[in-house]
């Protein structure tokens, strides 16, 4: 294995593995020593169609030769196409495009406040969020995040967020005040341990929002774009949010973020109220359009369902074979958590030696995020590696 270290002129804010990846194709990646790995993380829920997916790559090549950047002083035709697609798929009405997940959640928070204050004419600003959530690393989004580790050393934090336990309706009800303008949540908490929301709870949240005039804001940055087996996770809960945020899987690896809201909420972003230089640029829009087109043409949601079944079959066998070490298997679609009685880091480093890249979600949970083109053979390879790691 190569022993890559952090370059001395680079900030040391990532605890990196001693590997430099230089090439990817499908579910395989290669390091600078020529060693090949199976990527069972999809670059953390990003490369859902595999690395360098051919159709998206071809469209990006065309766009690279045509126009890279265009400011939002002009109409950008690809924004019309992608927003229409997202609207059709989500049942929501209007999109705003930005460049990352945190930036999408910033927009979600800003539109919720502005809707309360300028459209509804109230003084409301507070957003209820949840323990173990993850919403990003900007000041507002790390404040919304229900994990102390991301807040350490960044005081003073913005006000206007209150964090309550997940899957607990009474706690939410008790936290609603005259200042509350919205409730913001992930439907499967990804980073925080792969915890799915309960259906009755989410329906209860929708009801509370309707009764109290609050917005239901769903962070679909990790769960969206097919990851949980439907285009968006909320479609499995029988509720319609007022607005959602998207990023990770939307561009197949090209940086992109978005929010999509009802037309009612979208009124809050009038000209001049919010914006970004790069957001919605022709390259990112092309990546987003090509990603969604490919997923539609290749009936990718059906494949997600099939791969999920194959993966769960393997994991349940693993659980039966290692009943004391595999505590739980949970998640939705291809966002799967395997809770272990041993440190997840031990399994991850063993797997890496066996040329399989896995991810954690906390100290005892493996987070499996295979691509939507994963084969039975690749699943077998991963199950066998985890089996060996647990047998040691
Ligand atoms: C990754 C993630 C974010 C942050 O996205 P960035 O692009 O890293 O800023 C926010 N929310 C959820 C649920 C995420 O998984």
mmCIF file of C-alpha atoms and ligand atoms in Angstrom:
data_model
loop_
_atom_site.group_PDB
_atom_site.id
_atom_site.type_symbol
_atom_site.label_atom_id
_atom_site.label_comp_id
_atom_site.label_asym_id
_atom_site.label_seq_id
_atom_site.Cartn_x
_atom_site.Cartn_y
_atom_site.Cartn_z
ATOM 1 C CA UNK A 1 0.000 0.000 0.000
ATOM 2 C CA UNK A 2 1.243 3.469 -0.707
ATOM 3 C CA UNK A 3 1.892 5.784 2.218
ATOM 4 C CA UNK A 4 0.525 9.075 0.944
ATOM 5 C CA UNK A 5 0.757 11.819 3.603
ATOM 6 C CA UNK A 6 -0.900 15.227 3.748
ATOM 7 C CA UNK A 7 1.008 17.712 1.535
ATOM 8 C CA UNK A 8 2.637 20.320 3.791
ATOM 9 C CA UNK A 9 0.901 23.228 2.090
ATOM 10 C CA UNK A 10 -2.550 21.699 2.450
ATOM 11 C CA UNK A 11 -4.678 22.230 5.573
ATOM 12 C CA UNK A 12 -4.992 19.170 7.708
ATOM 13 C CA UNK A 13 -8.793 19.201 8.154
ATOM 14 C CA UNK A 14 -9.424 15.687 6.810
ATOM 15 C CA UNK A 15 -8.407 12.426 8.478
ATOM 16 C CA UNK A 16 -7.478 10.809 5.188
ATOM 17 C CA UNK A 17 -6.669 7.249 4.313
ATOM 18 C CA UNK A 18 -3.106 6.695 3.066
ATOM 19 C CA UNK A 19 -4.282 6.222 -0.504
ATOM 20 C CA UNK A 20 -4.271 8.528 -3.521
ATOM 21 C CA UNK A 21 -7.008 7.671 -5.971
ATOM 22 C CA UNK A 22 -6.249 8.677 -9.537
ATOM 23 C CA UNK A 23 -8.786 6.856 -11.720
ATOM 24 C CA UNK A 24 -12.319 5.482 -11.608
ATOM 25 C CA UNK A 25 -14.545 3.503 -13.909
ATOM 26 C CA UNK A 26 -17.908 2.064 -12.917
ATOM 27 C CA UNK A 27 -17.579 0.700 -9.392
ATOM 28 C CA UNK A 28 -13.792 0.353 -9.602
ATOM 29 C CA UNK A 29 -11.186 2.935 -8.577
ATOM 30 C CA UNK A 30 -7.386 2.807 -8.857
ATOM 31 C CA UNK A 31 -4.685 4.336 -6.666
ATOM 32 C CA UNK A 32 -1.421 5.873 -7.851
ATOM 33 C CA UNK A 33 0.348 2.543 -7.295
ATOM 34 C CA UNK A 34 -2.006 0.823 -9.751
ATOM 35 C CA UNK A 35 -3.943 -1.025 -7.035
ATOM 36 C CA UNK A 36 -7.624 -1.525 -7.864
ATOM 37 C CA UNK A 37 -10.472 -1.204 -5.336
ATOM 38 C CA UNK A 38 -14.212 -1.805 -5.342
ATOM 39 C CA UNK A 39 -15.826 1.471 -4.226
ATOM 40 C CA UNK A 40 -18.818 0.491 -2.072
ATOM 41 C CA UNK A 41 -19.330 4.110 -0.921
ATOM 42 C CA UNK A 42 -20.064 5.772 -4.290
ATOM 43 C CA UNK A 43 -17.800 8.627 -3.162
ATOM 44 C CA UNK A 44 -20.212 9.091 -0.198
ATOM 45 C CA UNK A 45 -23.517 8.738 -2.061
ATOM 46 C CA UNK A 46 -22.387 10.827 -5.036
ATOM 47 C CA UNK A 47 -21.405 8.580 -7.959
ATOM 48 C CA UNK A 48 -24.679 6.645 -8.007
ATOM 49 C CA UNK A 49 -24.219 5.683 -11.679
ATOM 50 C CA UNK A 50 -20.630 4.601 -11.032
ATOM 51 C CA UNK A 51 -17.485 6.594 -11.713
ATOM 52 C CA UNK A 52 -17.237 8.441 -15.054
ATOM 53 C CA UNK A 53 -20.644 7.185 -16.285
ATOM 54 C CA UNK A 54 -20.408 7.107 -20.107
ATOM 55 C CA UNK A 55 -23.633 8.962 -21.020
ATOM 56 C CA UNK A 56 -23.066 11.761 -18.509
ATOM 57 C CA UNK A 57 -19.418 11.993 -19.558
ATOM 58 C CA UNK A 58 -20.347 12.344 -23.244
ATOM 59 C CA UNK A 59 -22.829 15.148 -22.490
ATOM 60 C CA UNK A 60 -20.260 16.940 -20.311
ATOM 61 C CA UNK A 61 -17.657 16.694 -23.101
ATOM 62 C CA UNK A 62 -20.089 18.376 -25.505
ATOM 63 C CA UNK A 63 -20.891 21.113 -22.995
ATOM 64 C CA UNK A 64 -17.181 21.667 -22.238
ATOM 65 C CA UNK A 65 -16.683 22.575 -25.887
ATOM 66 C CA UNK A 66 -19.692 24.916 -25.913
ATOM 67 C CA UNK A 67 -20.049 27.065 -22.762
ATOM 68 C CA UNK A 68 -18.691 26.565 -19.239
ATOM 69 C CA UNK A 69 -19.824 29.579 -17.342
ATOM 70 C CA UNK A 70 -22.662 32.007 -17.698
ATOM 71 C CA UNK A 71 -23.745 34.353 -14.931
ATOM 72 C CA UNK A 72 -27.286 34.355 -13.627
ATOM 73 C CA UNK A 73 -27.738 37.771 -15.251
ATOM 74 C CA UNK A 74 -28.801 35.642 -18.215
ATOM 75 C CA UNK A 75 -31.266 32.848 -18.774
ATOM 76 C CA UNK A 76 -29.485 29.504 -18.727
ATOM 77 C CA UNK A 77 -31.610 27.118 -20.824
ATOM 78 C CA UNK A 78 -30.354 24.002 -19.012
ATOM 79 C CA UNK A 79 -31.802 25.378 -15.734
ATOM 80 C CA UNK A 80 -35.257 25.301 -17.310
ATOM 81 C CA UNK A 81 -34.775 21.672 -18.341
ATOM 82 C CA UNK A 82 -33.404 20.445 -15.002
ATOM 83 C CA UNK A 83 -35.937 22.365 -12.900
ATOM 84 C CA UNK A 84 -38.783 20.947 -14.986
ATOM 85 C CA UNK A 85 -37.425 17.425 -14.538
ATOM 86 C CA UNK A 86 -37.045 17.857 -10.775
ATOM 87 C CA UNK A 87 -40.521 19.327 -10.545
ATOM 88 C CA UNK A 88 -42.056 16.396 -12.466
ATOM 89 C CA UNK A 89 -40.220 13.839 -10.346
ATOM 90 C CA UNK A 90 -40.948 15.486 -6.985
ATOM 91 C CA UNK A 91 -44.386 17.022 -7.431
ATOM 92 C CA UNK A 92 -42.898 20.300 -6.159
ATOM 93 C CA UNK A 93 -42.894 23.408 -8.335
ATOM 94 C CA UNK A 94 -39.745 25.515 -8.454
ATOM 95 C CA UNK A 95 -36.005 24.961 -8.119
ATOM 96 C CA UNK A 96 -33.035 27.107 -7.143
ATOM 97 C CA UNK A 97 -29.566 25.831 -8.099
ATOM 98 C CA UNK A 98 -26.337 26.140 -6.128
ATOM 99 C CA UNK A 99 -23.097 24.181 -5.808
ATOM 100 C CA UNK A 100 -23.132 21.918 -2.758
ATOM 101 C CA UNK A 101 -25.231 20.351 -0.046
ATOM 102 C CA UNK A 102 -24.456 22.880 2.657
ATOM 103 C CA UNK A 103 -25.270 25.668 0.245
ATOM 104 C CA UNK A 104 -28.586 23.992 -0.606
ATOM 105 C CA UNK A 105 -29.470 23.765 3.091
ATOM 106 C CA UNK A 106 -28.497 27.425 3.557
ATOM 107 C CA UNK A 107 -31.026 28.230 0.836
ATOM 108 C CA UNK A 108 -33.600 25.981 2.525
ATOM 109 C CA UNK A 109 -33.111 27.812 5.836
ATOM 110 C CA UNK A 110 -33.162 31.236 4.182
ATOM 111 C CA UNK A 111 -36.299 30.557 2.161
ATOM 112 C CA UNK A 112 -38.096 29.244 5.281
ATOM 113 C CA UNK A 113 -37.258 32.395 7.240
ATOM 114 C CA UNK A 114 -38.065 34.718 4.370
ATOM 115 C CA UNK A 115 -41.355 32.951 3.662
ATOM 116 C CA UNK A 116 -42.382 33.357 7.316
ATOM 117 C CA UNK A 117 -41.317 36.976 7.476
ATOM 118 C CA UNK A 118 -42.080 38.426 4.048
ATOM 119 C CA UNK A 119 -44.834 36.240 2.604
ATOM 120 C CA UNK A 120 -46.670 35.465 5.840
ATOM 121 C CA UNK A 121 -45.714 38.729 7.566
ATOM 122 C CA UNK A 122 -44.792 37.074 10.868
ATOM 123 C CA UNK A 123 -41.665 37.489 12.984
ATOM 124 C CA UNK A 124 -40.923 33.763 12.930
ATOM 125 C CA UNK A 125 -37.405 32.471 12.345
ATOM 126 C CA UNK A 126 -36.782 29.350 14.420
ATOM 127 C CA UNK A 127 -36.256 25.915 12.840
ATOM 128 C CA UNK A 128 -36.592 22.641 14.730
ATOM 129 C CA UNK A 129 -33.904 20.077 13.853
ATOM 130 C CA UNK A 130 -32.921 16.671 15.264
ATOM 131 C CA UNK A 131 -30.287 14.924 17.345
ATOM 132 C CA UNK A 132 -27.726 13.022 15.246
ATOM 133 C CA UNK A 133 -28.729 14.913 12.111
ATOM 134 C CA UNK A 134 -26.204 16.227 9.611
ATOM 135 C CA UNK A 135 -26.915 19.281 7.476
ATOM 136 C CA UNK A 136 -23.482 20.647 6.485
ATOM 137 C CA UNK A 137 -20.472 22.679 7.567
ATOM 138 C CA UNK A 138 -21.419 26.322 7.018
ATOM 139 C CA UNK A 139 -22.238 28.290 10.176
ATOM 140 C CA UNK A 140 -26.001 27.979 9.783
ATOM 141 C CA UNK A 141 -25.983 24.352 8.643
ATOM 142 C CA UNK A 142 -23.598 23.180 11.370
ATOM 143 C CA UNK A 143 -25.865 24.913 13.864
ATOM 144 C CA UNK A 144 -28.809 22.997 12.397
ATOM 145 C CA UNK A 145 -26.771 19.791 12.717
ATOM 146 C CA UNK A 146 -27.583 17.782 15.858
ATOM 147 C CA UNK A 147 -23.990 16.703 16.593
ATOM 148 C CA UNK A 148 -21.700 18.654 18.938
ATOM 149 C CA UNK A 149 -18.490 17.559 17.194
ATOM 150 C CA UNK A 150 -19.168 19.750 14.140
ATOM 151 C CA UNK A 151 -19.782 22.837 16.336
ATOM 152 C CA UNK A 152 -16.678 22.639 18.534
ATOM 153 C CA UNK A 153 -14.629 25.851 18.372
ATOM 154 C CA UNK A 154 -16.973 27.769 16.069
ATOM 155 C CA UNK A 155 -18.860 29.867 18.626
ATOM 156 C CA UNK A 156 -20.741 32.134 18.518
ATOM 157 C CA UNK A 157 -23.214 30.193 16.415
ATOM 158 C CA UNK A 158 -26.226 31.768 14.701
ATOM 159 C CA UNK A 159 -29.442 31.671 16.688
ATOM 160 C CA UNK A 160 -32.720 30.286 15.455
ATOM 161 C CA UNK A 161 -32.276 26.525 15.766
ATOM 162 C CA UNK A 162 -33.552 24.108 18.358
ATOM 163 C CA UNK A 163 -32.596 20.416 18.367
ATOM 164 C CA UNK A 164 -34.901 17.683 19.684
ATOM 165 C CA UNK A 165 -34.814 13.840 19.663
ATOM 166 C CA UNK A 166 -35.557 12.078 16.353
ATOM 167 C CA UNK A 167 -38.699 9.950 15.925
ATOM 168 C CA UNK A 168 -40.292 11.670 18.967
ATOM 169 C CA UNK A 169 -43.456 13.595 18.104
ATOM 170 C CA UNK A 170 -44.134 14.854 21.628
ATOM 171 C CA UNK A 171 -40.657 16.425 21.747
ATOM 172 C CA UNK A 172 -41.346 18.290 18.511
ATOM 173 C CA UNK A 173 -44.746 19.449 19.702
ATOM 174 C CA UNK A 174 -43.205 20.725 22.936
ATOM 175 C CA UNK A 175 -40.513 22.640 21.016
ATOM 176 C CA UNK A 176 -42.950 24.612 18.820
ATOM 177 C CA UNK A 177 -43.208 28.261 19.888
ATOM 178 C CA UNK A 178 -44.506 31.498 18.375
ATOM 179 C CA UNK A 179 -41.055 31.841 16.803
ATOM 180 C CA UNK A 180 -41.059 28.505 14.949
ATOM 181 C CA UNK A 181 -41.143 28.710 11.153
ATOM 182 C CA UNK A 182 -40.192 25.174 10.127
ATOM 183 C CA UNK A 183 -39.073 21.630 10.865
ATOM 184 C CA UNK A 184 -35.968 20.360 9.045
ATOM 185 C CA UNK A 185 -35.018 16.689 8.845
ATOM 186 C CA UNK A 186 -33.405 13.824 6.990
ATOM 187 C CA UNK A 187 -35.731 10.862 6.404
ATOM 188 C CA UNK A 188 -32.821 8.505 6.848
ATOM 189 C CA UNK A 189 -30.111 10.092 8.973
ATOM 190 C CA UNK A 190 -27.036 9.195 6.916
ATOM 191 C CA UNK A 191 -23.994 10.611 8.674
ATOM 192 C CA UNK A 192 -25.568 10.144 12.117
ATOM 193 C CA UNK A 193 -25.735 6.315 12.007
ATOM 194 C CA UNK A 194 -28.230 5.371 9.239
ATOM 195 C CA UNK A 195 -31.428 5.846 11.228
ATOM 196 C CA UNK A 196 -34.672 5.833 9.205
ATOM 197 C CA UNK A 197 -37.574 8.022 10.293
ATOM 198 C CA UNK A 198 -40.758 6.227 11.299
ATOM 199 C CA UNK A 199 -43.671 6.693 8.916
ATOM 200 C CA UNK A 200 -46.223 7.638 11.582
ATOM 201 C CA UNK A 201 -43.803 10.200 13.017
ATOM 202 C CA UNK A 202 -43.225 11.877 9.658
ATOM 203 C CA UNK A 203 -46.973 11.986 9.016
ATOM 204 C CA UNK A 204 -47.343 13.482 12.499
ATOM 205 C CA UNK A 205 -44.771 16.141 11.616
ATOM 206 C CA UNK A 206 -46.712 17.037 8.457
ATOM 207 C CA UNK A 207 -49.862 17.386 10.549
ATOM 208 C CA UNK A 208 -48.099 19.574 13.141
ATOM 209 C CA UNK A 209 -46.765 21.773 10.336
ATOM 210 C CA UNK A 210 -50.237 22.174 8.861
ATOM 211 C CA UNK A 211 -51.787 22.971 12.249
ATOM 212 C CA UNK A 212 -49.127 25.506 13.247
ATOM 213 C CA UNK A 213 -48.370 27.039 9.835
ATOM 214 C CA UNK A 214 -44.810 25.646 9.711
ATOM 215 C CA UNK A 215 -42.800 24.467 6.712
ATOM 216 C CA UNK A 216 -41.731 20.833 6.440
ATOM 217 C CA UNK A 217 -38.168 21.006 5.093
ATOM 218 C CA UNK A 218 -36.639 17.689 4.033
ATOM 219 C CA UNK A 219 -32.882 17.377 3.548
ATOM 220 C CA UNK A 220 -32.713 14.856 0.670
ATOM 221 C CA UNK A 221 -29.038 15.541 -0.010
ATOM 222 C CA UNK A 222 -28.068 11.940 0.754
ATOM 223 C CA UNK A 223 -31.462 10.204 0.388
ATOM 224 C CA UNK A 224 -32.540 11.863 -2.883
ATOM 225 C CA UNK A 225 -32.089 10.981 -6.575
ATOM 226 C CA UNK A 226 -32.980 7.322 -6.205
ATOM 227 C CA UNK A 227 -30.719 6.418 -3.294
ATOM 228 C CA UNK A 228 -33.536 5.022 -1.137
ATOM 229 C CA UNK A 229 -35.361 3.293 -4.017
ATOM 230 C CA UNK A 230 -37.720 6.142 -4.955
ATOM 231 C CA UNK A 231 -36.664 9.411 -6.558
ATOM 232 C CA UNK A 232 -36.969 11.056 -3.156
ATOM 233 C CA UNK A 233 -37.282 9.414 0.253
ATOM 234 C CA UNK A 234 -40.380 11.475 1.134
ATOM 235 C CA UNK A 235 -42.274 9.531 -1.553
ATOM 236 C CA UNK A 236 -42.188 6.493 0.756
ATOM 237 C CA UNK A 237 -43.812 8.381 3.641
ATOM 238 C CA UNK A 238 -47.120 9.536 2.166
ATOM 239 C CA UNK A 239 -46.278 13.192 2.840
ATOM 240 C CA UNK A 240 -45.380 16.138 0.654
ATOM 241 C CA UNK A 241 -42.746 18.496 2.043
ATOM 242 C CA UNK A 242 -42.887 22.248 1.427
ATOM 243 C CA UNK A 243 -39.293 22.228 0.223
ATOM 244 C CA UNK A 244 -36.391 19.801 -0.166
ATOM 245 C CA UNK A 245 -32.629 20.156 -0.594
ATOM 246 C CA UNK A 246 -30.561 18.063 -3.020
ATOM 247 C CA UNK A 247 -26.898 17.688 -3.895
ATOM 248 C CA UNK A 248 -24.767 14.528 -3.658
ATOM 249 C CA UNK A 249 -26.213 12.159 -6.297
ATOM 250 C CA UNK A 250 -27.692 14.827 -8.556
ATOM 251 C CA UNK A 251 -24.611 15.431 -10.720
ATOM 252 C CA UNK A 252 -22.923 11.982 -10.766
ATOM 253 C CA UNK A 253 -19.910 13.643 -9.126
ATOM 254 C CA UNK A 254 -20.044 17.058 -10.763
ATOM 255 C CA UNK A 255 -20.620 19.648 -7.976
ATOM 256 C CA UNK A 256 -24.249 20.717 -7.813
ATOM 257 C CA UNK A 257 -26.859 21.606 -5.206
ATOM 258 C CA UNK A 258 -30.519 22.519 -5.404
ATOM 259 C CA UNK A 259 -33.645 23.237 -3.470
ATOM 260 C CA UNK A 260 -37.085 22.471 -4.853
ATOM 261 C CA UNK A 261 -40.146 24.052 -3.226
ATOM 262 C CA UNK A 262 -43.868 24.525 -3.691
ATOM 263 C CA UNK A 263 -44.833 27.639 -5.652
ATOM 264 C CA UNK A 264 -46.289 29.018 -2.411
ATOM 265 C CA UNK A 265 -42.903 28.878 -0.665
ATOM 266 C CA UNK A 266 -40.917 29.814 -3.797
ATOM 267 C CA UNK A 267 -42.525 33.277 -3.781
ATOM 268 C CA UNK A 268 -40.197 34.124 -0.898
ATOM 269 C CA UNK A 269 -37.190 34.269 -3.263
ATOM 270 C CA UNK A 270 -38.002 37.399 -5.268
ATOM 271 C CA UNK A 271 -35.314 38.955 -7.536
ATOM 272 C CA UNK A 272 -32.268 40.042 -5.548
ATOM 273 C CA UNK A 273 -33.081 38.070 -2.385
ATOM 274 C CA UNK A 274 -30.689 35.161 -2.903
ATOM 275 C CA UNK A 275 -28.104 34.090 -5.443
ATOM 276 C CA UNK A 276 -24.755 32.564 -6.331
ATOM 277 C CA UNK A 277 -22.146 33.128 -9.034
ATOM 278 C CA UNK A 278 -21.623 29.519 -10.054
ATOM 279 C CA UNK A 279 -25.000 28.024 -9.132
ATOM 280 C CA UNK A 280 -26.872 26.596 -12.099
ATOM 281 C CA UNK A 281 -23.919 26.866 -14.495
ATOM 282 C CA UNK A 282 -24.213 25.032 -17.829
ATOM 283 C CA UNK A 283 -21.767 22.256 -16.869
ATOM 284 C CA UNK A 284 -23.496 21.410 -13.586
ATOM 285 C CA UNK A 285 -26.924 21.564 -15.214
ATOM 286 C CA UNK A 286 -25.734 19.254 -17.993
ATOM 287 C CA UNK A 287 -24.438 16.782 -15.406
ATOM 288 C CA UNK A 288 -27.776 16.907 -13.562
ATOM 289 C CA UNK A 289 -29.904 16.506 -16.693
ATOM 290 C CA UNK A 290 -27.747 13.656 -18.031
ATOM 291 C CA UNK A 291 -27.823 11.916 -14.641
ATOM 292 C CA UNK A 292 -31.622 12.010 -14.430
ATOM 293 C CA UNK A 293 -32.042 11.038 -18.120
ATOM 294 C CA UNK A 294 -29.728 8.076 -17.693
ATOM 295 C CA UNK A 295 -31.582 6.964 -14.577
ATOM 296 C CA UNK A 296 -34.903 7.177 -16.420
ATOM 297 C CA UNK A 297 -33.685 5.458 -19.605
ATOM 298 C CA UNK A 298 -32.073 2.621 -17.684
ATOM 299 C CA UNK A 299 -35.018 2.158 -15.275
ATOM 300 C CA UNK A 300 -32.555 2.642 -12.483
ATOM 301 C CA UNK A 301 -35.083 2.700 -9.613
ATOM 302 C CA UNK A 302 -36.020 -0.917 -10.384
ATOM 303 C CA UNK A 303 -32.353 -1.823 -10.289
ATOM 304 C CA UNK A 304 -31.957 -0.072 -6.934
ATOM 305 C CA UNK A 305 -34.763 -2.276 -5.594
ATOM 306 C CA UNK A 306 -33.134 -5.439 -6.986
ATOM 307 C CA UNK A 307 -29.682 -4.563 -5.672
ATOM 308 C CA UNK A 308 -31.199 -3.720 -2.267
ATOM 309 C CA UNK A 309 -32.802 -7.200 -2.099
ATOM 310 C CA UNK A 310 -29.543 -8.905 -3.053
ATOM 311 C CA UNK A 311 -27.545 -6.854 -0.567
ATOM 312 C CA UNK A 312 -30.006 -7.388 2.291
ATOM 313 C CA UNK A 313 -30.048 -11.146 1.619
ATOM 314 C CA UNK A 314 -26.261 -11.169 2.000
ATOM 315 C CA UNK A 315 -26.321 -8.997 5.109
ATOM 316 C CA UNK A 316 -29.031 -11.035 6.807
ATOM 317 C CA UNK A 317 -27.006 -14.199 6.199
ATOM 318 C CA UNK A 318 -24.004 -12.386 7.675
ATOM 319 C CA UNK A 319 -26.100 -11.463 10.699
ATOM 320 C CA UNK A 320 -27.222 -15.089 11.109
ATOM 321 C CA UNK A 321 -23.593 -16.263 10.877
ATOM 322 C CA UNK A 322 -22.279 -13.612 13.315
ATOM 323 C CA UNK A 323 -25.184 -13.015 15.707
ATOM 324 C CA UNK A 324 -23.017 -11.485 18.431
ATOM 325 C CA UNK A 325 -21.102 -9.139 16.107
ATOM 326 C CA UNK A 326 -23.846 -7.905 13.758
ATOM 327 C CA UNK A 327 -26.306 -6.032 15.975
ATOM 328 C CA UNK A 328 -28.663 -4.611 13.329
ATOM 329 C CA UNK A 329 -29.123 -4.048 9.603
ATOM 330 C CA UNK A 330 -31.199 -0.980 8.755
ATOM 331 C CA UNK A 331 -31.745 1.756 6.192
ATOM 332 C CA UNK A 332 -33.651 2.269 2.962
ATOM 333 C CA UNK A 333 -32.749 1.300 -0.587
ATOM 334 C CA UNK A 334 -28.995 1.543 -1.064
ATOM 335 C CA UNK A 335 -28.377 3.596 2.064
ATOM 336 C CA UNK A 336 -27.739 0.716 4.430
ATOM 337 C CA UNK A 337 -26.316 0.713 7.941
ATOM 338 C CA UNK A 338 -24.808 -2.359 9.576
ATOM 339 C CA UNK A 339 -24.491 -1.842 13.309
ATOM 340 C CA UNK A 340 -21.671 -3.887 14.790
ATOM 341 C CA UNK A 341 -20.639 -4.857 18.303
ATOM 342 C CA UNK A 342 -17.051 -4.072 17.267
ATOM 343 C CA UNK A 343 -15.480 -0.857 15.913
ATOM 344 C CA UNK A 344 -16.497 -0.216 12.294
ATOM 345 C CA UNK A 345 -12.956 1.107 11.688
ATOM 346 C CA UNK A 346 -11.552 -2.425 12.172
ATOM 347 C CA UNK A 347 -13.758 -3.836 9.430
ATOM 348 C CA UNK A 348 -13.093 -0.858 7.160
ATOM 349 C CA UNK A 349 -9.306 -1.156 7.396
ATOM 350 C CA UNK A 350 -9.454 -4.932 6.884
ATOM 351 C CA UNK A 351 -11.673 -4.408 3.818
ATOM 352 C CA UNK A 352 -9.285 -1.818 2.432
ATOM 353 C CA UNK A 353 -6.445 -4.342 2.566
ATOM 354 C CA UNK A 354 -8.762 -6.686 0.641
ATOM 355 C CA UNK A 355 -9.332 -3.960 -1.997
ATOM 356 C CA UNK A 356 -12.837 -2.960 -0.897
ATOM 357 C CA UNK A 357 -13.666 0.606 0.145
ATOM 358 C CA UNK A 358 -16.291 0.863 2.872
ATOM 359 C CA UNK A 359 -17.519 3.792 4.974
ATOM 360 C CA UNK A 360 -18.686 4.267 8.557
ATOM 361 C CA UNK A 361 -21.513 6.260 10.100
ATOM 362 C CA UNK A 362 -20.208 6.592 13.634
ATOM 363 C CA UNK A 363 -17.911 4.293 15.634
ATOM 364 C CA UNK A 364 -19.983 1.081 15.342
ATOM 365 C CA UNK A 365 -21.910 1.418 12.106
ATOM 366 C CA UNK A 366 -20.827 0.456 8.591
ATOM 367 C CA UNK A 367 -22.535 2.635 6.001
ATOM 368 C CA UNK A 368 -22.962 0.831 2.694
ATOM 369 C CA UNK A 369 -23.666 3.093 -0.289
ATOM 370 C CA UNK A 370 -23.204 0.951 -3.399
ATOM 371 C CA UNK A 371 -23.810 2.435 -6.824
ATOM 372 C CA UNK A 372 -26.987 1.710 -8.748
ATOM 373 C CA UNK A 373 -25.012 -0.454 -11.208
ATOM 374 C CA UNK A 374 -23.695 -2.851 -8.570
ATOM 375 C CA UNK A 375 -23.609 -6.522 -9.587
ATOM 376 C CA UNK A 376 -24.371 -9.656 -7.563
ATOM 377 C CA UNK A 377 -20.677 -10.593 -7.885
ATOM 378 C CA UNK A 378 -19.646 -7.277 -6.290
ATOM 379 C CA UNK A 379 -22.134 -7.766 -3.467
ATOM 380 C CA UNK A 380 -20.765 -11.285 -2.918
ATOM 381 C CA UNK A 381 -17.241 -9.837 -2.792
ATOM 382 C CA UNK A 382 -18.221 -7.282 -0.141
ATOM 383 C CA UNK A 383 -20.183 -9.776 1.971
ATOM 384 C CA UNK A 384 -17.263 -12.195 1.855
ATOM 385 C CA UNK A 385 -14.808 -9.482 2.945
ATOM 386 C CA UNK A 386 -17.015 -8.381 5.867
ATOM 387 C CA UNK A 387 -17.515 -12.060 6.779
ATOM 388 C CA UNK A 388 -13.729 -12.548 6.912
ATOM 389 C CA UNK A 389 -13.289 -9.367 8.947
ATOM 390 C CA UNK A 390 -15.875 -10.557 11.481
ATOM 391 C CA UNK A 391 -14.373 -14.052 11.612
ATOM 392 C CA UNK A 392 -10.917 -12.772 12.566
HETATM 393 C C1 LIG B 1 -23.458 15.460 2.743
HETATM 394 C C2 LIG B 1 -24.655 16.050 3.376
HETATM 395 C C3 LIG B 1 -24.777 17.441 3.537
HETATM 396 C C4 LIG B 1 -23.678 18.411 3.183
HETATM 397 O O1 LIG B 1 -23.372 18.411 1.820
HETATM 398 P P1 LIG B 1 -21.990 19.096 1.323
HETATM 399 O O2 LIG B 1 -22.078 19.009 -0.176
HETATM 400 O O3 LIG B 1 -20.885 18.279 1.896
HETATM 401 O O4 LIG B 1 -21.980 20.479 1.820
HETATM 402 C C5 LIG B 1 -25.954 17.919 4.091
HETATM 403 N N1 LIG B 1 -26.947 17.094 4.457
HETATM 404 C C6 LIG B 1 -26.862 15.758 4.311
HETATM 405 C C7 LIG B 1 -28.002 14.894 4.722
HETATM 406 C C8 LIG B 1 -25.703 15.188 3.787
HETATM 407 O O5 LIG B 1 -25.609 13.862 3.667
#
